[in-house]
PDB file of C-alpha atoms in Angstrom:
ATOM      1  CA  UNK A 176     -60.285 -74.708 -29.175  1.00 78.00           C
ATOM      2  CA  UNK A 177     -61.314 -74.923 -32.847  1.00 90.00           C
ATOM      3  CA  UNK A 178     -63.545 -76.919 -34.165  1.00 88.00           C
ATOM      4  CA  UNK A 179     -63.170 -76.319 -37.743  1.00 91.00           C
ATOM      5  CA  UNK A 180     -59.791 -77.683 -37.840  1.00 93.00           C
ATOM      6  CA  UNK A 181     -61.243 -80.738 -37.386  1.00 94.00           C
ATOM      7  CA  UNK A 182     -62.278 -83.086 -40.259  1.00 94.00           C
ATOM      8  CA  UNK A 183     -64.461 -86.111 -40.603  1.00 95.00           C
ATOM      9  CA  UNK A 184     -63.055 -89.664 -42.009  1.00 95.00           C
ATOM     10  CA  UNK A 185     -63.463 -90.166 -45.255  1.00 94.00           C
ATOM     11  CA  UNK A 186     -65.513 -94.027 -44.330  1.00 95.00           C
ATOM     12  CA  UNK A 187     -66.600 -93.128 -40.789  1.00 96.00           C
ATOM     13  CA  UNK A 188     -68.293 -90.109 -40.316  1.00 95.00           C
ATOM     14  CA  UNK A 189     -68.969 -90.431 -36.447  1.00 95.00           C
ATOM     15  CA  UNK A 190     -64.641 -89.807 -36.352  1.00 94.00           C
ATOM     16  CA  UNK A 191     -62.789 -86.636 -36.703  1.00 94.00           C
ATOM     17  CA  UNK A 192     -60.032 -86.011 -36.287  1.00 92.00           C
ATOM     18  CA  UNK A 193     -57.651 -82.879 -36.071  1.00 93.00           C
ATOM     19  CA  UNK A 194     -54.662 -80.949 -34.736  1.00 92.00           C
ATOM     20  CA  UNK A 195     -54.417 -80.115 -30.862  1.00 90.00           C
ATOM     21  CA  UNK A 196     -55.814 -76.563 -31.491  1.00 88.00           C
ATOM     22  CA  UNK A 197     -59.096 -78.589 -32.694  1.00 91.00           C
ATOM     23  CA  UNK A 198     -59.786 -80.517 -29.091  1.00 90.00           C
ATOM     24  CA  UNK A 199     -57.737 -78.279 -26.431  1.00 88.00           C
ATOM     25  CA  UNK A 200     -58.074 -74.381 -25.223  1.00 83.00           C
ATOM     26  CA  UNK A 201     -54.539 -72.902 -26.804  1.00 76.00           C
ATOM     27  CA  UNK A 202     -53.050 -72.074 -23.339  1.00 80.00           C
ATOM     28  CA  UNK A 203     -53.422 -75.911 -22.691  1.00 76.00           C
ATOM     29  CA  UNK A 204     -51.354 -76.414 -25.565  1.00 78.00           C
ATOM     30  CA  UNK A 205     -47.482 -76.926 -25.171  1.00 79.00           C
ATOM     31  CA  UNK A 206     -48.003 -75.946 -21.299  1.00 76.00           C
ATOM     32  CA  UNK A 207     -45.589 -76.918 -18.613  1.00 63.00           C
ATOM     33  CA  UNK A 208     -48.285 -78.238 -16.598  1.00 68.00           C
ATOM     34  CA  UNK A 209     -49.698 -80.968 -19.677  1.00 73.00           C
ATOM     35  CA  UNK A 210     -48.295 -83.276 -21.890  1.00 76.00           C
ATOM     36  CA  UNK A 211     -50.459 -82.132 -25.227  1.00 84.00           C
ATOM     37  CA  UNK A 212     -47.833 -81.035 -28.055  1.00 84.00           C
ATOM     38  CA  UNK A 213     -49.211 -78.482 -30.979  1.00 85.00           C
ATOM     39  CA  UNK A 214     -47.697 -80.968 -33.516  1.00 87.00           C
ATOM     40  CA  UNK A 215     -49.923 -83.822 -31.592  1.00 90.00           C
ATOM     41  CA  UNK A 216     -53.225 -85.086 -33.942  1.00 92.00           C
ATOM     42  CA  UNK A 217     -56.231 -86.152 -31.558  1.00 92.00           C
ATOM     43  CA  UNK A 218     -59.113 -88.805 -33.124  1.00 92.00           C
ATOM     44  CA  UNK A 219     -63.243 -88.360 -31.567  1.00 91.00           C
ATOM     45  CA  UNK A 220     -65.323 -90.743 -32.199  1.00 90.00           C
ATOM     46  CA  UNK A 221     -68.923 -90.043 -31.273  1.00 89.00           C
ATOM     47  CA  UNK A 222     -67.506 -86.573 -29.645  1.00 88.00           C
ATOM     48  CA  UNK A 223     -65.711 -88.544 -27.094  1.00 88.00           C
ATOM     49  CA  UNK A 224     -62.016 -87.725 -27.259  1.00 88.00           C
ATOM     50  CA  UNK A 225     -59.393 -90.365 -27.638  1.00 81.00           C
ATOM     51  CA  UNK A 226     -56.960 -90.950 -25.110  1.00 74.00           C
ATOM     52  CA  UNK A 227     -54.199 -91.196 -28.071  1.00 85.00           C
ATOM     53  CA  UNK A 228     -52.171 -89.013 -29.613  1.00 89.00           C
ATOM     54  CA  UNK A 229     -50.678 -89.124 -32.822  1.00 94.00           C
ATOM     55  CA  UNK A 230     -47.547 -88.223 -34.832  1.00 93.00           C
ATOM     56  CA  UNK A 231     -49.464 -86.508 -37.776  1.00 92.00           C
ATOM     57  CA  UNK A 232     -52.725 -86.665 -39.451  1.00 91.00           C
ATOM     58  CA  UNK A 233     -52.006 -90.408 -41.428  1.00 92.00           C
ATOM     59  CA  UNK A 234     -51.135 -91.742 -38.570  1.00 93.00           C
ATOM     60  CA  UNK A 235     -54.169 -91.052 -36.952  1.00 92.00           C
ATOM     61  CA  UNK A 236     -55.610 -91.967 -40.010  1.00 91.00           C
ATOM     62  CA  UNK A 237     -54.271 -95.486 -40.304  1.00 90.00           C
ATOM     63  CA  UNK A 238     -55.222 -96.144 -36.274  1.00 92.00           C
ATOM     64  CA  UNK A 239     -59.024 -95.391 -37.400  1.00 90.00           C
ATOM     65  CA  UNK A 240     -60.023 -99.156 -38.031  1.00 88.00           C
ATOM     66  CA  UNK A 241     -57.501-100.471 -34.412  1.00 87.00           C
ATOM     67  CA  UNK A 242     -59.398 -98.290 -32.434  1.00 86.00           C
ATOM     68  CA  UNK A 243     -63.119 -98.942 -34.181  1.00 88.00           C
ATOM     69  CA  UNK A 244     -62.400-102.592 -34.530  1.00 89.00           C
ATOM     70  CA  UNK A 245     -60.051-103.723 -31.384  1.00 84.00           C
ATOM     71  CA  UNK A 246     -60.918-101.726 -28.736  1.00 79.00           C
ATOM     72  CA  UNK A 247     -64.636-102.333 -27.936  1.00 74.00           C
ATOM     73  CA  UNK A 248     -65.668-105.499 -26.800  1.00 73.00           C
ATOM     74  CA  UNK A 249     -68.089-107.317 -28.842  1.00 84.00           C
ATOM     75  CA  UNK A 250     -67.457-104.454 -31.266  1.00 90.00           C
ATOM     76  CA  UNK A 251     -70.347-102.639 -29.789  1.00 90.00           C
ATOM     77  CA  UNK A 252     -69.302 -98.779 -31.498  1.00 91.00           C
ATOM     78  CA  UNK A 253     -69.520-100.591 -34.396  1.00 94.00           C
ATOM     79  CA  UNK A 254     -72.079-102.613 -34.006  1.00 95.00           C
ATOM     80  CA  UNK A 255     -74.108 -99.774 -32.720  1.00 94.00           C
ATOM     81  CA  UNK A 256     -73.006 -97.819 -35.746  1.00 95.00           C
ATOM     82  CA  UNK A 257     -74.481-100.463 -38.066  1.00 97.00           C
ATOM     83  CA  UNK A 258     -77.718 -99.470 -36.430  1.00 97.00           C
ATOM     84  CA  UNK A 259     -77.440 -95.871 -36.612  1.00 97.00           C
ATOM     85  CA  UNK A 260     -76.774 -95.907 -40.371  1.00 97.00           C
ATOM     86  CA  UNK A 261     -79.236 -98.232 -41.318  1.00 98.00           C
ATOM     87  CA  UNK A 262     -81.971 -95.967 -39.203  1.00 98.00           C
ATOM     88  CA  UNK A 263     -80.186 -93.159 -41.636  1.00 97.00           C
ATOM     89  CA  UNK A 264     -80.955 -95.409 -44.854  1.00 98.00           C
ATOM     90  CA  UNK A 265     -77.235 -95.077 -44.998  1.00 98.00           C
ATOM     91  CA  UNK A 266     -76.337 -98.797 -46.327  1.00 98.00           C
ATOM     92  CA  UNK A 267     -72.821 -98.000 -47.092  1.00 98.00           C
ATOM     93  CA  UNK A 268     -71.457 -97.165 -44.027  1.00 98.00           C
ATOM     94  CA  UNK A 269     -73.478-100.021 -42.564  1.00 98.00           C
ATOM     95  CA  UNK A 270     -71.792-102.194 -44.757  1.00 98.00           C
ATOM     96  CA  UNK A 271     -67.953-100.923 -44.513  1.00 97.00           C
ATOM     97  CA  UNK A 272     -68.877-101.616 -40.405  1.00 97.00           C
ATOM     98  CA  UNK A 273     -70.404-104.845 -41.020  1.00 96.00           C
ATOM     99  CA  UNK A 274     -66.955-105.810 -43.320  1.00 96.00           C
ATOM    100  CA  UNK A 275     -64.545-104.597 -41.052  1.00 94.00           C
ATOM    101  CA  UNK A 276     -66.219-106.272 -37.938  1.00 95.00           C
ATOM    102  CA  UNK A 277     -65.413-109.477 -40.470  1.00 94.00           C
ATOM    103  CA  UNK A 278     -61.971-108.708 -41.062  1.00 92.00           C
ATOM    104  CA  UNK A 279     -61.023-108.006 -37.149  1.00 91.00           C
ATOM    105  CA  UNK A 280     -63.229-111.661 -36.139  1.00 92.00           C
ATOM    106  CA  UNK A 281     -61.061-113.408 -39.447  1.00 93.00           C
ATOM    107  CA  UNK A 282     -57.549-112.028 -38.082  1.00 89.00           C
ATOM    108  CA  UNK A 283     -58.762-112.843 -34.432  1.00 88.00           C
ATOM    109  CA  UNK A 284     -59.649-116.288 -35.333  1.00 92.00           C
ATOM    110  CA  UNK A 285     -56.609-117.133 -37.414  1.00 95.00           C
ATOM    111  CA  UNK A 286     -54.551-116.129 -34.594  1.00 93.00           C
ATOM    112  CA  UNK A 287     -56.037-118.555 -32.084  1.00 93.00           C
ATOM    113  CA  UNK A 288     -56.080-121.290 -34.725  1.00 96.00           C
ATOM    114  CA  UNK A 289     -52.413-120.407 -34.880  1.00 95.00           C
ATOM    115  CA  UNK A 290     -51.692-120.778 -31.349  1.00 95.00           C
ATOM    116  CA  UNK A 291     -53.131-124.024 -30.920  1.00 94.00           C
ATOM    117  CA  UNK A 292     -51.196-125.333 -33.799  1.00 94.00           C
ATOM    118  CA  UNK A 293     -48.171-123.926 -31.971  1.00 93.00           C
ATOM    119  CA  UNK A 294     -49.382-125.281 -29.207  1.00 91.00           C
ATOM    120  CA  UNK A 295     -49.823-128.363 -30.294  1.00 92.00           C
ATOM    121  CA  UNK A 296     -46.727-128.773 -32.000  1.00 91.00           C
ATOM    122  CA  UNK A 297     -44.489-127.404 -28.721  1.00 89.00           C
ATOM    123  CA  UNK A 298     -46.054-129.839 -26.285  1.00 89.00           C
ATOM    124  CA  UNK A 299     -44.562-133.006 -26.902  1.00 86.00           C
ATOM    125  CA  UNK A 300     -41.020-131.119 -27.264  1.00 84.00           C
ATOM    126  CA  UNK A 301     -41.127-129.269 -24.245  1.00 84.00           C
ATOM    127  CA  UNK A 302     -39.263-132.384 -22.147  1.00 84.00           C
ATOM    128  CA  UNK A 303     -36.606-131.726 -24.486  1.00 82.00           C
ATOM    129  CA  UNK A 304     -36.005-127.689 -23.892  1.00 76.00           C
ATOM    130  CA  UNK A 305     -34.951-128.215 -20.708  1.00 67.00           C
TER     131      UNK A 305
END
């Protein structure tokens, strides 16, 4: 394993992200007995290893804000995040959170809005799909 491969996101410092070699022990790597590729890229947040692997490093890049955003009900990382960076002082961070939080609640809410309308609309046909 080496840490130093790894690198921090350039908005979310609690990720990093890296090559294989920067999460696994070498002689895990490209083993017949596990499925973790050399060419794989691995994302941490808070130290906790992802259970997804990536094609390169922008791909694990561009997954950053699915995983911070959609995964975690309530969006308690980043809520909790907020937290930790305002205790820091750290009002930037605090405030990309608090804006992407926003954006994920705006897409989820414009989706259900969109399936009602759908909804709406499809009822009264449906004695006619038949």
């Amino acid at each position: 394993m080496k840490p130093e491969l790894r690198e921090k996101h350039p908005d979310y410092p609690f990720i990093e992200f890296g090559p294989a070699a920067a999460f696994f022990e070498i002689e895990d790597i490209d083993s017949v007995n596990t499925v973790i590729l050399s060419s794989d890229w691995y994302m941490s947040i808070n130290g906790d290893l992802g259970l997804f692997s990536y094609d390169d490093k922008e791909s694990a890049l561009n997954d950053v804000k699915s995983r911070l955003f959609n995964d975690w009900k309530d969006y308690e990382l980043a809520r909790n995040e907020i937290l930790r960076a305002l205790d820091k002082g750290d009002i930037e961070l605090a405030l990309r959170l608090s804006n992407g939080i926003g954006y994920a609640q705006g897409k989820s809410d414009a989706i259900a809005t969109f399936k009602g309308v759908v909804q709406e609309v499809m009822t009264p046909l449906q004695p006619y799909s038949r």
